[in-house]
Coordinates of C-alpha atoms and ligand atoms in Angstrom, one line a residue:
M1 CA -16.8 -45.8 60.4
T2 CA -14.0 -48.4 61.3
Y3 CA -14.6 -50.2 64.7
L4 CA -11.5 -51.9 65.9
D5 CA -11.9 -52.3 69.6
H6 CA -13.8 -55.9 69.8
N7 CA -11.6 -56.4 73.0
A8 CA -13.8 -53.8 74.3
T9 CA -17.0 -54.8 73.4
S10 CA -17.7 -57.2 70.2
P11 CA -20.9 -55.8 68.9
P12 CA -23.8 -58.6 68.8
R13 CA -23.4 -61.3 65.8
P14 CA -26.8 -61.0 63.9
E15 CA -27.4 -64.9 65.5
S16 CA -27.3 -63.4 68.8
A17 CA -29.4 -60.6 68.3
A18 CA -31.9 -62.7 66.7
A19 CA -32.0 -65.1 70.0
V20 CA -32.5 -62.2 72.0
T21 CA -35.4 -60.9 70.1
H22 CA -37.0 -63.9 70.4
A23 CA -36.4 -64.6 74.1
L24 CA -38.0 -61.3 74.6
S25 CA -41.2 -62.1 72.3
V26 CA -41.5 -65.3 74.7
G27 CA -41.8 -63.6 78.1
G28 CA -42.3 -65.6 80.9
N29 CA -40.1 -66.2 84.0
P30 CA -38.4 -69.0 84.0
S31 CA -39.4 -69.9 87.9
S32 CA -43.1 -70.4 86.8
V33 CA -44.4 -73.7 86.4
H34 CA -47.0 -72.8 83.3
A35 CA -46.3 -72.5 79.8
A36 CA -44.8 -69.2 79.5
G37 CA -42.4 -69.9 82.2
R38 CA -41.6 -73.5 80.8
A39 CA -40.7 -71.8 77.6
A40 CA -38.1 -69.2 79.4
R41 CA -36.7 -72.1 81.3
A42 CA -36.1 -74.2 77.9
I43 CA -34.2 -71.1 76.6
V44 CA -31.9 -70.7 79.7
E45 CA -31.1 -74.2 79.7
N46 CA -30.5 -74.5 76.2
A47 CA -28.1 -71.5 76.4
R48 CA -26.6 -73.2 79.6
E49 CA -25.5 -76.1 77.3
Q50 CA -24.3 -74.2 74.6
V51 CA -22.0 -72.0 77.1
A52 CA -20.8 -75.6 78.6
Q53 CA -19.9 -76.9 75.5
L54 CA -18.0 -73.6 74.7
C55 CA -16.1 -74.1 77.9
G56 CA -15.6 -78.1 78.3
A57 CA -17.9 -77.8 81.2
R58 CA -20.9 -79.5 82.4
A59 CA -23.9 -77.3 81.8
Q60 CA -25.1 -77.9 85.9
D61 CA -22.0 -76.1 86.8
V62 CA -22.5 -72.9 84.7
I63 CA -23.7 -70.1 86.5
F64 CA -25.1 -67.2 84.6
T65 CA -24.0 -63.7 86.0
G66 CA -24.4 -60.2 84.9
G67 CA -21.1 -60.2 82.9
G68 CA -17.2 -61.1 83.6
T69 CA -16.7 -58.6 86.5
E70 CA -19.6 -60.1 88.2
A71 CA -18.3 -63.7 87.4
N72 CA -14.8 -62.9 88.7
A73 CA -16.0 -60.9 91.8
T74 CA -18.3 -64.0 92.5
A75 CA -15.6 -66.8 92.2
L76 CA -13.2 -65.0 94.7
W77 CA -15.8 -63.6 97.2
G78 CA -17.5 -67.4 97.0
A79 CA -14.2 -69.0 97.3
V80 CA -13.2 -67.4 100.1
H81 CA -16.5 -67.6 102.2
G82 CA -17.0 -71.2 101.0
A83 CA -13.2 -72.3 102.4
L84 CA -13.9 -71.0 106.0
D85 CA -13.3 -74.3 107.9
A86 CA -9.9 -74.5 109.6
E87 CA -8.6 -77.3 107.2
A88 CA -9.5 -75.9 103.9
R89 CA -9.5 -72.0 104.7
L90 CA -8.0 -69.9 102.1
T91 CA -4.9 -67.7 103.4
R92 CA -3.6 -66.4 100.1
L93 CA -4.7 -64.9 96.9
F94 CA -2.4 -64.8 94.3
V95 CA -3.1 -62.9 91.2
S96 CA -1.1 -62.3 88.1
A97 CA 0.1 -58.6 87.5
I98 CA -1.8 -58.2 84.5
E99 CA -5.0 -59.5 85.7
H100 CA -8.4 -57.7 84.6
A101 CA -9.5 -54.9 87.3
S102 CA -12.6 -57.1 88.3
V103 CA -9.8 -59.6 89.7
H104 CA -7.3 -57.6 90.9
A105 CA -9.7 -54.8 92.8
N106 CA -11.9 -57.8 94.2
A107 CA -8.7 -59.7 95.5
V108 CA -7.4 -56.6 97.1
A109 CA -10.5 -56.0 98.9
I110 CA -10.7 -59.3 100.5
A111 CA -7.3 -59.0 101.6
E112 CA -8.3 -55.8 103.4
R113 CA -11.7 -57.1 104.5
V114 CA -11.1 -60.5 105.4
A115 CA -8.7 -61.2 108.2
G116 CA -6.0 -63.9 107.8
I117 CA -6.0 -63.6 104.0
R118 CA -3.3 -61.7 102.2
C119 CA -3.1 -61.0 98.4
E120 CA 0.3 -60.9 96.2
R121 CA 1.1 -60.6 92.7
I122 CA 2.5 -63.1 90.3
P123 CA 5.1 -61.5 87.9
V124 CA 5.1 -61.4 84.1
T125 CA 7.8 -61.7 81.7
S126 CA 9.1 -58.3 79.2
E127 CA 6.6 -60.4 76.9
G128 CA 3.4 -60.4 79.5
T129 CA 3.5 -64.2 79.9
L130 CA 3.1 -65.5 83.6
D131 CA 6.6 -66.0 85.2
T132 CA 5.6 -69.7 86.3
E133 CA 8.9 -70.1 88.4
A134 CA 8.1 -67.2 90.5
L135 CA 4.9 -69.0 90.9
R136 CA 6.5 -71.7 91.6
V137 CA 8.5 -70.4 94.4
M138 CA 5.7 -68.4 95.6
L139 CA 3.4 -71.4 96.2
R140 CA 6.5 -73.0 98.1
E141 CA 6.4 -70.3 101.0
G142 CA 4.3 -69.7 103.3
K143 CA 1.4 -71.5 105.1
G144 CA -2.2 -72.3 104.4
R145 CA -4.5 -72.8 101.3
T146 CA -3.7 -70.7 98.3
L147 CA -6.2 -69.4 95.4
V148 CA -4.4 -68.5 92.1
A149 CA -5.8 -66.2 89.7
V150 CA -4.4 -66.3 86.0
M151 CA -6.1 -65.3 82.8
A152 CA -6.5 -67.4 79.9
A153 CA -5.5 -64.4 77.7
N154 CA -4.5 -60.7 78.6
N155 CA -7.2 -58.1 77.2
E156 CA -4.4 -55.4 76.4
T157 CA -1.8 -57.5 74.3
G158 CA -3.5 -60.5 73.6
V159 CA -0.7 -62.7 75.4
I160 CA -1.9 -66.5 76.0
Q161 CA -1.0 -67.5 79.6
P162 CA 0.7 -71.0 80.1
L163 CA -2.1 -72.6 82.1
E164 CA -0.9 -75.9 81.5
D165 CA 2.0 -75.1 83.6
V166 CA 0.2 -73.1 86.0
A167 CA -2.7 -75.8 86.5
K168 CA 0.1 -78.5 87.2
L169 CA 1.6 -76.1 89.8
V170 CA -1.8 -75.3 91.6
N171 CA -2.6 -78.9 91.7
D172 CA 0.7 -80.0 93.2
A173 CA 0.1 -77.3 95.8
N174 CA -3.4 -78.2 96.6
A175 CA -4.1 -74.8 95.6
L176 CA -7.2 -73.4 93.7
L177 CA -7.4 -71.8 90.0
L178 CA -9.3 -69.2 88.9
V179 CA -9.3 -68.7 85.3
D180 CA -10.5 -65.3 83.4
A181 CA -11.4 -66.7 79.8
V182 CA -12.9 -63.5 79.0
Q183 CA -10.9 -62.6 76.3
A184 CA -9.7 -66.2 75.3
A185 CA -13.2 -67.6 74.6
G186 CA -13.8 -67.9 70.7
K187 CA -10.1 -67.3 70.1
I188 CA -8.5 -70.6 71.4
K189 CA -10.2 -73.6 72.8
I190 CA -11.5 -73.1 76.2
D191 CA -11.1 -76.3 78.4
A192 CA -11.9 -75.6 82.1
T193 CA -11.1 -79.3 82.9
A194 CA -7.7 -78.9 81.0
F195 CA -7.1 -75.8 82.3
G196 CA -7.5 -77.5 85.6
A197 CA -9.6 -74.2 86.5
D198 CA -11.8 -74.6 89.9
Y199 CA -13.6 -71.4 88.4
L200 CA -13.7 -69.9 85.0
A201 CA -15.3 -66.7 84.0
L202 CA -17.1 -65.7 80.8
S203 CA -18.3 -62.8 79.3
A204 CA -20.8 -62.3 76.6
H205 CA -20.2 -59.0 75.1
K206 CA -16.7 -60.3 73.9
I207 CA -17.7 -63.2 71.8
G208 CA -20.5 -61.2 70.1
G209 CA -23.1 -61.3 72.4
P210 CA -25.1 -59.2 74.3
Q211 CA -23.7 -56.6 77.1
G212 CA -24.3 -57.4 80.8
T213 CA -24.5 -61.1 80.6
G214 CA -21.8 -63.6 81.7
A215 CA -21.1 -67.2 83.3
L216 CA -19.0 -68.1 86.2
V217 CA -18.2 -72.2 86.0
V218 CA -17.8 -73.7 89.5
R219 CA -15.9 -77.0 89.3
D220 CA -18.0 -79.7 91.2
G221 CA -16.5 -79.8 94.8
A222 CA -14.9 -76.5 94.7
P223 CA -15.6 -74.4 97.4
F224 CA -18.2 -71.8 96.7
A225 CA -20.8 -69.8 99.1
T226 CA -23.3 -67.5 97.6
F227 CA -23.7 -64.0 98.5
M228 CA -26.1 -63.2 96.3
L229 CA -29.0 -64.9 97.9
G230 CA -32.8 -64.6 96.8
G231 CA -35.2 -66.8 95.0
G232 CA -32.8 -69.7 94.8
Q233 CA -32.4 -69.6 91.1
E234 CA -29.2 -71.0 89.2
R235 CA -29.4 -74.0 91.9
G236 CA -29.2 -71.6 95.0
R237 CA -25.6 -70.2 93.4
R238 CA -27.2 -66.8 92.2
G239 CA -30.2 -65.8 92.9
G240 CA -32.6 -63.2 90.8
T241 CA -34.8 -63.8 88.3
E242 CA -32.4 -64.4 85.0
N243 CA -31.7 -62.1 82.1
V244 CA -33.8 -64.6 79.6
A245 CA -33.0 -62.5 76.9
G246 CA -29.2 -61.9 77.3
I247 CA -28.7 -65.3 78.2
A248 CA -30.2 -66.4 75.2
G249 CA -27.8 -63.9 73.0
F250 CA -25.0 -65.6 75.2
G251 CA -25.9 -69.0 74.3
A252 CA -26.1 -68.0 70.6
A253 CA -22.7 -66.5 70.5
A254 CA -21.3 -69.2 72.6
E255 CA -22.4 -71.6 70.1
I256 CA -20.3 -69.9 67.1
A257 CA -17.3 -69.1 69.6
A258 CA -16.7 -72.6 70.3
E259 CA -16.4 -73.1 66.6
L260 CA -13.3 -70.9 66.2
R261 CA -14.7 -70.0 63.1
D262 CA -13.0 -66.5 62.6
V263 CA -9.5 -67.4 63.9
A264 CA -7.4 -68.0 60.4
R265 CA -9.0 -65.0 59.3
L266 CA -8.5 -62.8 62.4
T267 CA -4.8 -63.9 62.0
S268 CA -4.3 -63.1 59.1
L269 CA -6.1 -59.5 59.5
R270 CA -3.8 -58.9 62.6
D271 CA -0.6 -60.3 61.0
R272 CA -1.5 -58.3 57.8
F273 CA -1.9 -55.3 60.1
E274 CA 1.4 -55.7 62.1
G275 CA 3.5 -56.2 59.0
E276 CA 2.3 -53.1 57.0
L277 CA 2.6 -51.1 60.4
A278 CA 6.2 -52.4 60.8
R279 CA 6.9 -51.4 57.0
R280 CA 5.6 -48.2 57.1
L281 CA 6.8 -46.8 60.7
P282 CA 9.5 -49.3 61.2
R283 CA 10.1 -47.8 64.9
T284 CA 6.7 -49.3 66.2
I285 CA 7.1 -51.3 69.0
V286 CA 4.4 -54.5 69.3
F287 CA 3.6 -55.7 73.0
G288 CA 4.3 -59.3 73.4
A289 CA 4.9 -60.1 69.9
R290 CA 7.3 -63.0 70.5
A291 CA 4.9 -64.7 73.0
P292 CA 1.9 -66.6 71.7
R293 CA -1.0 -64.4 71.2
I294 CA -4.5 -64.7 70.7
C295 CA -5.5 -63.9 66.9
N296 CA -6.9 -60.7 67.2
T297 CA -5.2 -58.3 69.0
S298 CA -2.4 -56.1 68.5
N299 CA -1.1 -53.7 71.4
F300 CA 1.7 -51.1 70.1
A301 CA 3.3 -47.9 70.7
I302 CA 4.7 -45.7 67.8
P303 CA 7.3 -43.6 69.2
G304 CA 6.6 -40.0 69.7
I305 CA 2.6 -40.6 69.7
A306 CA 0.7 -40.3 72.9
A307 CA -2.2 -43.0 73.4
E308 CA -4.9 -40.5 74.6
T309 CA -4.0 -37.8 71.8
A310 CA -4.2 -40.6 69.1
V311 CA -7.1 -42.4 70.2
M312 CA -9.0 -38.9 69.7
A313 CA -7.4 -38.2 66.6
L314 CA -8.1 -41.6 65.0
D315 CA -11.8 -41.1 66.1
L316 CA -12.3 -38.0 64.6
D317 CA -10.6 -39.7 61.3
G318 CA -13.3 -42.2 61.7
V319 CA -11.1 -45.1 63.5
M320 CA -12.3 -46.3 66.8
V321 CA -9.6 -48.1 68.7
S322 CA -8.4 -48.0 72.4
S323 CA -5.3 -47.0 74.5
G324 CA -4.1 -48.8 77.5
A325 CA -3.0 -45.4 79.4
A326 CA -6.0 -43.3 80.5
C327 CA -5.8 -39.8 81.4
S328 CA -7.5 -38.7 84.2
S329 CA -7.3 -35.0 86.1
G330 CA -4.8 -34.3 83.9
K331 CA -2.2 -37.1 85.0
V332 CA -1.8 -39.9 83.0
R333 CA -2.5 -43.4 84.4
L334 CA -0.4 -46.2 82.8
S335 CA -1.6 -49.6 81.8
H336 CA -0.7 -51.7 85.0
V337 CA -0.1 -54.6 82.0
L338 CA 2.7 -52.5 80.4
T339 CA 4.2 -51.6 83.7
A340 CA 4.2 -55.4 84.8
M341 CA 6.0 -55.9 81.8
G342 CA 8.7 -53.6 82.3
V343 CA 7.9 -51.2 79.5
A344 CA 9.4 -47.6 80.0
D345 CA 6.7 -45.1 81.2
E346 CA 7.4 -43.0 77.9
V347 CA 6.7 -46.4 75.5
A348 CA 3.8 -47.4 77.6
R349 CA 2.5 -43.6 77.7
G350 CA 1.8 -44.7 73.5
G351 CA 0.2 -47.9 73.9
L352 CA -2.4 -48.3 71.6
R353 CA -5.0 -51.5 71.1
V354 CA -6.3 -52.6 67.7
S355 CA -8.7 -55.2 68.3
F356 CA -10.4 -57.2 65.0
G357 CA -13.4 -58.9 65.4
W358 CA -16.3 -61.0 63.6
N359 CA -17.0 -58.1 61.3
S360 CA -13.6 -56.8 60.7
T361 CA -12.3 -56.9 56.9
D362 CA -9.8 -56.2 54.8
Q363 CA -10.9 -52.8 54.5
D364 CA -10.7 -52.1 58.3
V365 CA -6.8 -52.7 57.8
E366 CA -6.7 -50.6 55.1
A367 CA -8.4 -47.6 57.3
V368 CA -6.6 -48.0 60.5
L369 CA -3.0 -47.8 58.8
A370 CA -4.1 -45.0 56.6
A371 CA -5.2 -43.0 59.7
L372 CA -2.2 -44.0 61.5
D373 CA 0.1 -42.7 58.5
R374 CA -2.1 -39.5 58.7
L375 CA -1.6 -39.3 62.1
V376 CA 2.2 -39.9 62.1
S377 CA 2.7 -37.3 59.2
R378 CA 0.4 -34.6 61.1
A379 CA 2.9 -34.9 64.5
V380 CA 6.1 -34.8 62.2
A381 CA 5.1 -31.9 60.6
A382 CA 4.0 -30.2 64.0
Ligands
LIG401 N1 -11.9 -59.9 82.2 C1 -11.4 -59.4 80.9 C2 -9.9 -60.3 80.9 C3 -11.6 -58.4 80.4 O1 -11.0 -58.2 79.4 C4 -13.2 -57.8 80.9 C5 -13.7 -56.6 79.9 O2 -13.0 -55.7 80.0 C6 -13.7 -58.6 82.0 C7 -13.2 -59.4 82.6 C8 -15.3 -58.1 82.5 O3 -16.0 -58.3 81.9 P1 -17.6 -57.5 81.9 O4 -17.5 -56.1 81.0 O5 -18.7 -58.2 80.9 O6 -17.9 -56.9 83.2

């Protein structure tokens, strides 16, 4: 079987799995003062350092969460409720049109449920990069403080966002910035300070760590109110006994991700894949091809091939990839990312994503190319 869906989940690296197993053998609650508790606490704090190193943050600003979704949701709700006094009150959430649902859905829910806050989309170009000029205009108009949410790299196209420019605009407008770095980690250098991020989200299972573990980095002094109240864990910012084993596995994966050790190899796999695809199927369209992209992601459409059926056919042929389009109740829901890039519906319907990762090989490239060849030959014959 060929697994090329690392942007969905990158299977645990052996180092991460070993750290999880070790942590499970330790037992103990990190809040306990006895030896077992202290051992568990040491595991958590070691991982906090490793995650902080990955994203250029201070360890004490790292809050472990139950994944990237929780990190994004916590940032948005925490910022809104942490900035309630008249001067600093948030009135506007500007969210890039290509954000992950965990940013979109929470921003929309906040605008619906919290009086005096509205949510607007920041457009992107046809290459899938944020339209910084549009953001500049949006930040100039209207009253009140704004929170801007722009991801570091998009999960569907892999397009890297112009965070330096965004950070400058945000800073000039005295706004706040949420950076979803979930897909960028391990592929480009993540630096919460250089990004100008007030809030930065990470997820372990996108970097070869366990699922259900992530982190939110909150800059010292950024507005933040805890809604997960409980036993005061995570310095009072997220109650609940820590997921010690998950955190240990996250830490081990973060240490490797910080080295960017797979970047050159993944770039060459992805480039070879796209080069061969263009040679064999010259009508293929690669989305965001002219923009800077993370090294592992290829999002493309082959005219005449519907993504939904292609994913199933490739799976039957032993190759696992994903599609941006999803079919529910007989209706095709198109990728909001491709739609925001102005891709025509009939083209977006064919959007397929191949995402390489730490265990991908040359043989995987051969396997997916051969499976696509067979798929297209069958479609032509039909
Ligand atoms: N943000 C981005 C860009 C993602 O790609 C994902 C997962 O697909 C998430 C957030 C959510 O992360 P998690 O699956 O850990 O909740």
